[in-house]
Amino acid sequence: MIEISHLYKEYQGDLHKIQALEDINLTIDQGDIFGIIGMSGAGKSTLIRCMNLLEKPTSGSMRVDGQEMTTLTDAQLRDARKQIGMIFQGFNLLMQRTVLDNVAFPLELSGTPKEEIRRRCLEMLELVGLQDKAGAYPSQLSGGQKQRVAIARALVTHPKVLLCDEATSALDSLTTRSILELLKNLNQLLGVTMVVITHEISVVRNLCNKTAVIDSSHIVEQGLTSEILSNPSVDITRDLVAFEGVVRPC
Amino acid sequence: MLNSFQTYLPLLIQGSLETIYMTLASTLFAYALGLPMGLLVVATDANGVLPMPRLNRVLQWVVNIGRSIPFIILLIAIIPFTRFVVGTSIGTNATIVPLVIAATPFVARLVETSISELDKGVIEAAQAMGASPWQIITKVMLPESIPSITLGVSITAITLVGYSAMAGAVGGGGLGNLAIRYGYHRYQTDVMIMTIVLLIILVQILQSAGSLISRKLDKRSR
Ligand SMILES: Nc1ncnc2c1ncn2[C@@H]1O[C@H](COP(=O)(O)OP(=O)(O)OP(=O)(O)O)[C@@H](O)[C@H]1O
Ligand SMILES: [Mg+2]
């Protein structure tokens, strides 16, 4: 579903260039919940933002659903993005719109008829367990509820891929668990491929079937989550696993 | 004072109405021009939704020039233009022309500020959903910054009350003209004080109305 090869991204810093991604090669299959874990500054956000071209890679190939993303025109890119949902650490909801109208937003963009928008949004809100909040505004919701709205908004267009950038990092551990549960169910139910960026090993442990570890701009190991966690081959993964035991005794 | 108040009541009412008329009309026109201009400044920024660095530089330049000319100078400098547009350079209608020209860059800057206060993440989310630059402007930037833009409208109107009073000095009509004609030229301090009181009341009303409407519109505060 997502094929990345020889992907590089460099930022022009004030004094010198910053290599945020170096020679990234990854294959994410249809239906995967693919975790990408690493320390702060490793390049996780840069990598996931390259997947929908919020960041333009410096070189290399990024194919999503068979389509090369790096060579699309603006209009083609907009169409391609409609097949890729995204959720964020800060939720990024429209604060002046109701929950229902937030979920409606991506459908409005593609000119879906009003009746259909309403039907699909209510359906989606039911899936995330917020049917009774349709008329509320984001400021009236808890963090977990806001992320549920964001998930509904990202999936209402039935995208093939859902990108999650630290989607649970602003939430407490109980709420995190319920959001992870929801994402897992939606992956089963809708068959949507998920890419999950996190710095918490418990997130990949509880959610992802496959995992890649990223460290200072490089992918240092990847494979089935179970194998990586039980038999880490690099120090950074061992550190992350050990760190989990210290901070989150669960 | 009470006596003179009754004597000058018709004049004061007329002056107030003229001031209100000039303020509202010029606020309206200034937004008709300044709102699109402000949006264009935001959109064409290097990090904007429709990056056009050259156009952006020109717009920034125009806005800065407009903002740096003192109103009283502008008022006199554009008299030929005013005459060309309205046919005369005195009276309330003629005053609206320099008011609009002075306020438009001011409005553009206020609109730009309101929109740049928005959380960048929301705009990014819209981009990630495949929104076009136009859709981002009309469906995200504008509606999300409405409460802040509303406050800007009242700030603009208040500024224009002050400017219109200045324009009164050169035959612009309104309360400013009244204050100059009676209070200054005829040494009638009571008229002067009454116009000042009326101006203060007007400004207070504009300020409170702006805050109230902004608060009512803002869905973040409930
Ligand atoms: N717009 C930018 N301009 C310059 N440098 C950037 C930019 N965005 C990211 N970087 C740099 O690229 C590197 C990777 O950043 P990135 O945001 O991808 O890290 P991250 O793994 O997501 O970290 P975190 O867990 O803190 O979110 C960092 O060194 C960062 O300073
Ligand atoms: Mg990040």
CSV table of N, CA, C and O in Angstrom, one decimal, chain A residues 49 52 54 77-79 81-82 84 86 88 90-97 102 105-106 108-110 137 139-140 153, chain B residues 119-122 124-133 135-136 139-140 143-147 217-222:
chain,number,residue,atom,x,y,z
A,49,ARG,N,4.9,12.8,7.3
A,49,ARG,CA,4.4,14.0,6.6
A,49,ARG,C,4.9,13.9,5.1
A,49,ARG,O,4.3,14.6,4.2
A,52,ASN,N,2.0,12.0,2.8
A,52,ASN,CA,1.0,12.8,2.0
A,52,ASN,C,1.5,14.1,1.5
A,52,ASN,O,0.8,15.0,1.1
A,54,LEU,N,2.9,16.6,2.9
A,54,LEU,CA,2.9,17.8,3.6
A,54,LEU,C,4.3,18.3,3.7
A,54,LEU,O,4.6,19.5,3.8
A,77,LEU,N,-2.3,16.0,-6.6
A,77,LEU,CA,-2.0,15.7,-5.2
A,77,LEU,C,-3.2,15.9,-4.2
A,77,LEU,O,-3.4,15.1,-3.3
A,78,ARG,N,-4.0,16.9,-4.5
A,78,ARG,CA,-5.3,17.1,-3.7
A,78,ARG,C,-6.2,15.9,-3.8
A,78,ARG,O,-6.7,15.4,-2.8
A,79,ASP,N,-6.3,15.3,-5.0
A,79,ASP,CA,-7.1,14.1,-5.2
A,79,ASP,C,-6.5,12.9,-4.5
A,79,ASP,O,-7.2,12.2,-3.8
A,81,ARG,N,-4.6,13.0,-1.9
A,81,ARG,CA,-4.7,13.2,-0.4
A,81,ARG,C,-6.1,12.9,0.1
A,81,ARG,O,-6.3,12.5,1.3
A,82,LYS,N,-7.1,12.9,-0.8
A,82,LYS,CA,-8.5,12.6,-0.3
A,82,LYS,C,-8.6,11.1,-0.1
A,82,LYS,O,-9.5,10.6,0.6
A,84,ILE,N,-6.1,9.6,1.6
A,84,ILE,CA,-5.2,9.4,2.8
A,84,ILE,C,-5.7,10.3,3.9
A,84,ILE,O,-5.6,11.5,3.9
A,86,MET,N,-5.7,11.7,7.9
A,86,MET,CA,-4.6,11.9,8.8
A,86,MET,C,-5.1,12.4,10.2
A,86,MET,O,-6.1,13.3,10.2
A,88,PHE,N,-3.8,13.9,14.2
A,88,PHE,CA,-2.6,14.6,14.8
A,88,PHE,C,-2.7,14.6,16.3
A,88,PHE,O,-3.7,14.4,16.9
A,90,GLY,N,-2.4,17.2,18.1
A,90,GLY,CA,-3.2,18.3,18.6
A,90,GLY,C,-4.7,18.3,18.1
A,90,GLY,O,-5.3,19.3,18.2
A,91,PHE,N,-5.1,17.3,17.5
A,91,PHE,CA,-6.5,17.1,17.0
A,91,PHE,C,-6.8,17.9,15.7
A,91,PHE,O,-7.4,17.5,14.8
A,92,ASN,N,-6.4,19.2,15.8
A,92,ASN,CA,-6.6,20.1,14.7
A,92,ASN,C,-8.1,20.2,14.2
A,92,ASN,O,-8.3,20.1,13.0
A,93,LEU,N,-9.0,20.2,15.1
A,93,LEU,CA,-10.4,20.4,14.7
A,93,LEU,C,-10.7,21.8,14.4
A,93,LEU,O,-10.0,22.7,14.9
A,94,LEU,N,-11.8,22.0,13.7
A,94,LEU,CA,-12.3,23.4,13.4
A,94,LEU,C,-13.1,23.8,14.6
A,94,LEU,O,-14.2,23.3,14.9
A,95,MET,N,-12.6,24.8,15.3
A,95,MET,CA,-13.2,25.2,16.6
A,95,MET,C,-14.6,25.9,16.5
A,95,MET,O,-15.3,25.9,17.4
A,96,GLN,N,-14.8,26.4,15.3
A,96,GLN,CA,-16.1,27.2,15.1
A,96,GLN,C,-17.1,26.3,14.5
A,96,GLN,O,-18.2,26.8,14.1
A,97,ARG,N,-16.8,25.0,14.3
A,97,ARG,CA,-17.8,24.1,13.7
A,97,ARG,C,-18.2,23.1,14.7
A,97,ARG,O,-17.4,22.7,15.5
A,102,ASN,N,-17.6,19.2,11.6
A,102,ASN,CA,-16.2,18.9,11.4
A,102,ASN,C,-16.0,17.6,10.6
A,102,ASN,O,-15.2,17.5,9.7
A,105,PHE,N,-16.6,18.1,6.9
A,105,PHE,CA,-15.7,18.9,6.2
A,105,PHE,C,-15.0,18.3,5.0
A,105,PHE,O,-15.1,18.8,3.9
A,106,PRO,N,-14.4,17.1,5.1
A,106,PRO,CA,-13.8,16.5,3.9
A,106,PRO,C,-14.8,16.2,2.8
A,106,PRO,O,-14.4,16.2,1.6
A,108,GLU,N,-17.6,17.9,2.3
A,108,GLU,CA,-17.9,19.2,1.6
A,108,GLU,C,-16.9,19.5,0.6
A,108,GLU,O,-17.2,20.1,-0.5
A,109,LEU,N,-15.6,19.2,0.9
A,109,LEU,CA,-14.5,19.6,-0.1
A,109,LEU,C,-14.7,18.9,-1.4
A,109,LEU,O,-14.4,19.5,-2.4
A,110,SER,N,-15.3,17.7,-1.4
A,110,SER,CA,-15.4,17.0,-2.7
A,110,SER,C,-16.9,17.1,-3.2
A,110,SER,O,-17.3,16.4,-4.1
A,137,TYR,N,-19.7,21.6,20.2
A,137,TYR,CA,-18.5,22.2,19.6
A,137,TYR,C,-17.3,21.5,20.3
A,137,TYR,O,-17.3,21.1,21.4
A,139,SER,N,-14.8,22.6,21.7
A,139,SER,CA,-14.4,23.2,23.0
A,139,SER,C,-15.2,22.5,24.2
A,139,SER,O,-14.8,22.6,25.3
A,140,GLN,N,-16.3,21.8,23.8
A,140,GLN,CA,-17.1,21.2,24.9
A,140,GLN,C,-16.7,19.7,25.1
A,140,GLN,O,-17.4,19.0,25.8
A,153,ARG,N,-13.6,12.2,11.2
A,153,ARG,CA,-13.4,13.1,10.1
A,153,ARG,C,-12.4,12.5,9.1
A,153,ARG,O,-12.5,12.6,7.9
B,119,ASP,N,-4.4,28.5,14.7
B,119,ASP,CA,-3.5,27.3,14.8
B,119,ASP,C,-3.1,26.8,13.4
B,119,ASP,O,-4.0,26.4,12.6
B,120,LYS,N,-1.8,26.8,13.2
B,120,LYS,CA,-1.4,26.3,11.8
B,120,LYS,C,-1.8,24.9,11.6
B,120,LYS,O,-2.0,24.5,10.4
B,121,GLY,N,-1.9,24.1,12.7
B,121,GLY,CA,-2.3,22.7,12.5
B,121,GLY,C,-3.7,22.5,11.8
B,121,GLY,O,-3.9,21.6,11.1
B,122,VAL,N,-4.6,23.5,12.1
B,122,VAL,CA,-5.9,23.3,11.5
B,122,VAL,C,-5.8,23.5,9.9
B,122,VAL,O,-6.5,22.8,9.2
B,124,GLU,N,-3.1,23.0,8.2
B,124,GLU,CA,-2.4,21.8,7.7
B,124,GLU,C,-3.4,20.6,7.6
B,124,GLU,O,-3.3,19.9,6.6
B,125,ALA,N,-4.3,20.5,8.6
B,125,ALA,CA,-5.2,19.3,8.5
B,125,ALA,C,-6.1,19.5,7.2
B,125,ALA,O,-6.3,18.5,6.5
B,126,ALA,N,-6.5,20.7,6.9
B,126,ALA,CA,-7.3,20.9,5.7
B,126,ALA,C,-6.5,20.6,4.5
B,126,ALA,O,-7.0,20.0,3.5
B,127,GLN,N,-5.2,21.0,4.5
B,127,GLN,CA,-4.4,20.6,3.3
B,127,GLN,C,-4.3,19.1,3.2
B,127,GLN,O,-4.3,18.6,2.1
B,128,ALA,N,-4.1,18.4,4.3
B,128,ALA,CA,-3.9,17.0,4.3
B,128,ALA,C,-5.2,16.3,3.8
B,128,ALA,O,-5.2,15.2,3.3
B,129,MET,N,-6.4,17.0,3.9
B,129,MET,CA,-7.6,16.5,3.4
B,129,MET,C,-7.8,16.8,2.0
B,129,MET,O,-8.9,16.5,1.4
B,130,GLY,N,-6.9,17.5,1.3
B,130,GLY,CA,-7.0,17.8,-0.1
B,130,GLY,C,-7.8,19.0,-0.4
B,130,GLY,O,-8.3,19.2,-1.5
B,131,ALA,N,-7.8,20.0,0.6
B,131,ALA,CA,-8.5,21.2,0.4
B,131,ALA,C,-7.7,22.1,-0.6
B,131,ALA,O,-6.5,22.2,-0.5
B,132,SER,N,-8.4,22.8,-1.5
B,132,SER,CA,-7.7,23.8,-2.4
B,132,SER,C,-7.4,25.1,-1.6
B,132,SER,O,-8.0,25.3,-0.6
B,133,PRO,N,-6.5,25.9,-2.1
B,133,PRO,CA,-6.2,27.2,-1.4
B,133,PRO,C,-7.5,28.0,-1.2
B,133,PRO,O,-7.7,28.5,-0.1
B,135,GLN,N,-10.6,26.8,-1.0
B,135,GLN,CA,-11.4,26.2,0.1
B,135,GLN,C,-10.8,26.5,1.5
B,135,GLN,O,-11.5,26.7,2.4
B,136,ILE,N,-9.5,26.5,1.6
B,136,ILE,CA,-8.9,26.8,2.9
B,136,ILE,C,-9.2,28.2,3.3
B,136,ILE,O,-9.5,28.5,4.5
B,139,LYS,N,-13.3,28.2,3.8
B,139,LYS,CA,-13.9,27.3,4.7
B,139,LYS,C,-13.1,27.1,6.0
B,139,LYS,O,-13.6,26.6,7.0
B,140,VAL,N,-11.9,27.6,6.1
B,140,VAL,CA,-11.1,27.4,7.3
B,140,VAL,C,-10.7,28.8,7.8
B,140,VAL,O,-11.1,29.2,8.9
B,143,PRO,N,-14.0,31.5,8.4
B,143,PRO,CA,-14.9,31.1,9.5
B,143,PRO,C,-14.2,30.9,10.9
B,143,PRO,O,-14.7,31.3,11.9
B,144,GLU,N,-13.0,30.4,10.8
B,144,GLU,CA,-12.3,30.1,12.1
B,144,GLU,C,-11.8,31.4,12.8
B,144,GLU,O,-11.6,31.5,14.0
B,145,SER,N,-11.6,32.5,12.0
B,145,SER,CA,-11.1,33.7,12.6
B,145,SER,C,-12.2,34.8,12.7
B,145,SER,O,-11.9,35.9,13.1
B,146,ILE,N,-13.5,34.4,12.5
B,146,ILE,CA,-14.6,35.4,12.6
B,146,ILE,C,-14.6,36.1,13.9
B,146,ILE,O,-14.8,37.4,13.9
B,147,PRO,N,-14.5,35.5,15.1
B,147,PRO,CA,-14.5,36.2,16.3
B,147,PRO,C,-13.4,37.3,16.4
B,147,PRO,O,-13.7,38.5,16.8
B,217,LEU,N,-20.3,35.1,18.9
B,217,LEU,CA,-19.9,34.3,17.8
B,217,LEU,C,-18.9,33.2,18.1
B,217,LEU,O,-18.9,32.2,17.4
B,218,ASP,N,-18.1,33.4,19.1
B,218,ASP,CA,-17.0,32.5,19.3
B,218,ASP,C,-17.5,31.2,20.0
B,218,ASP,O,-17.9,31.2,21.1
B,219,LYS,N,-17.3,30.1,19.3
B,219,LYS,CA,-17.8,28.8,19.8
B,219,LYS,C,-16.8,28.2,20.7
B,219,LYS,O,-16.9,27.1,21.2
B,220,ARG,N,-15.6,28.8,20.9
B,220,ARG,CA,-14.6,28.3,21.8
B,220,ARG,C,-15.0,28.6,23.3
B,220,ARG,O,-14.5,28.0,24.2
B,221,SER,N,-15.8,29.7,23.4
B,221,SER,CA,-16.0,30.2,24.8
B,221,SER,C,-17.4,29.9,25.3
B,221,SER,O,-18.3,30.7,25.3
B,222,ARG,N,-17.7,28.6,25.6
B,222,ARG,CA,-19.0,28.3,26.2
B,222,ARG,C,-18.9,27.1,27.1
B,222,ARG,O,-17.9,26.5,27.2
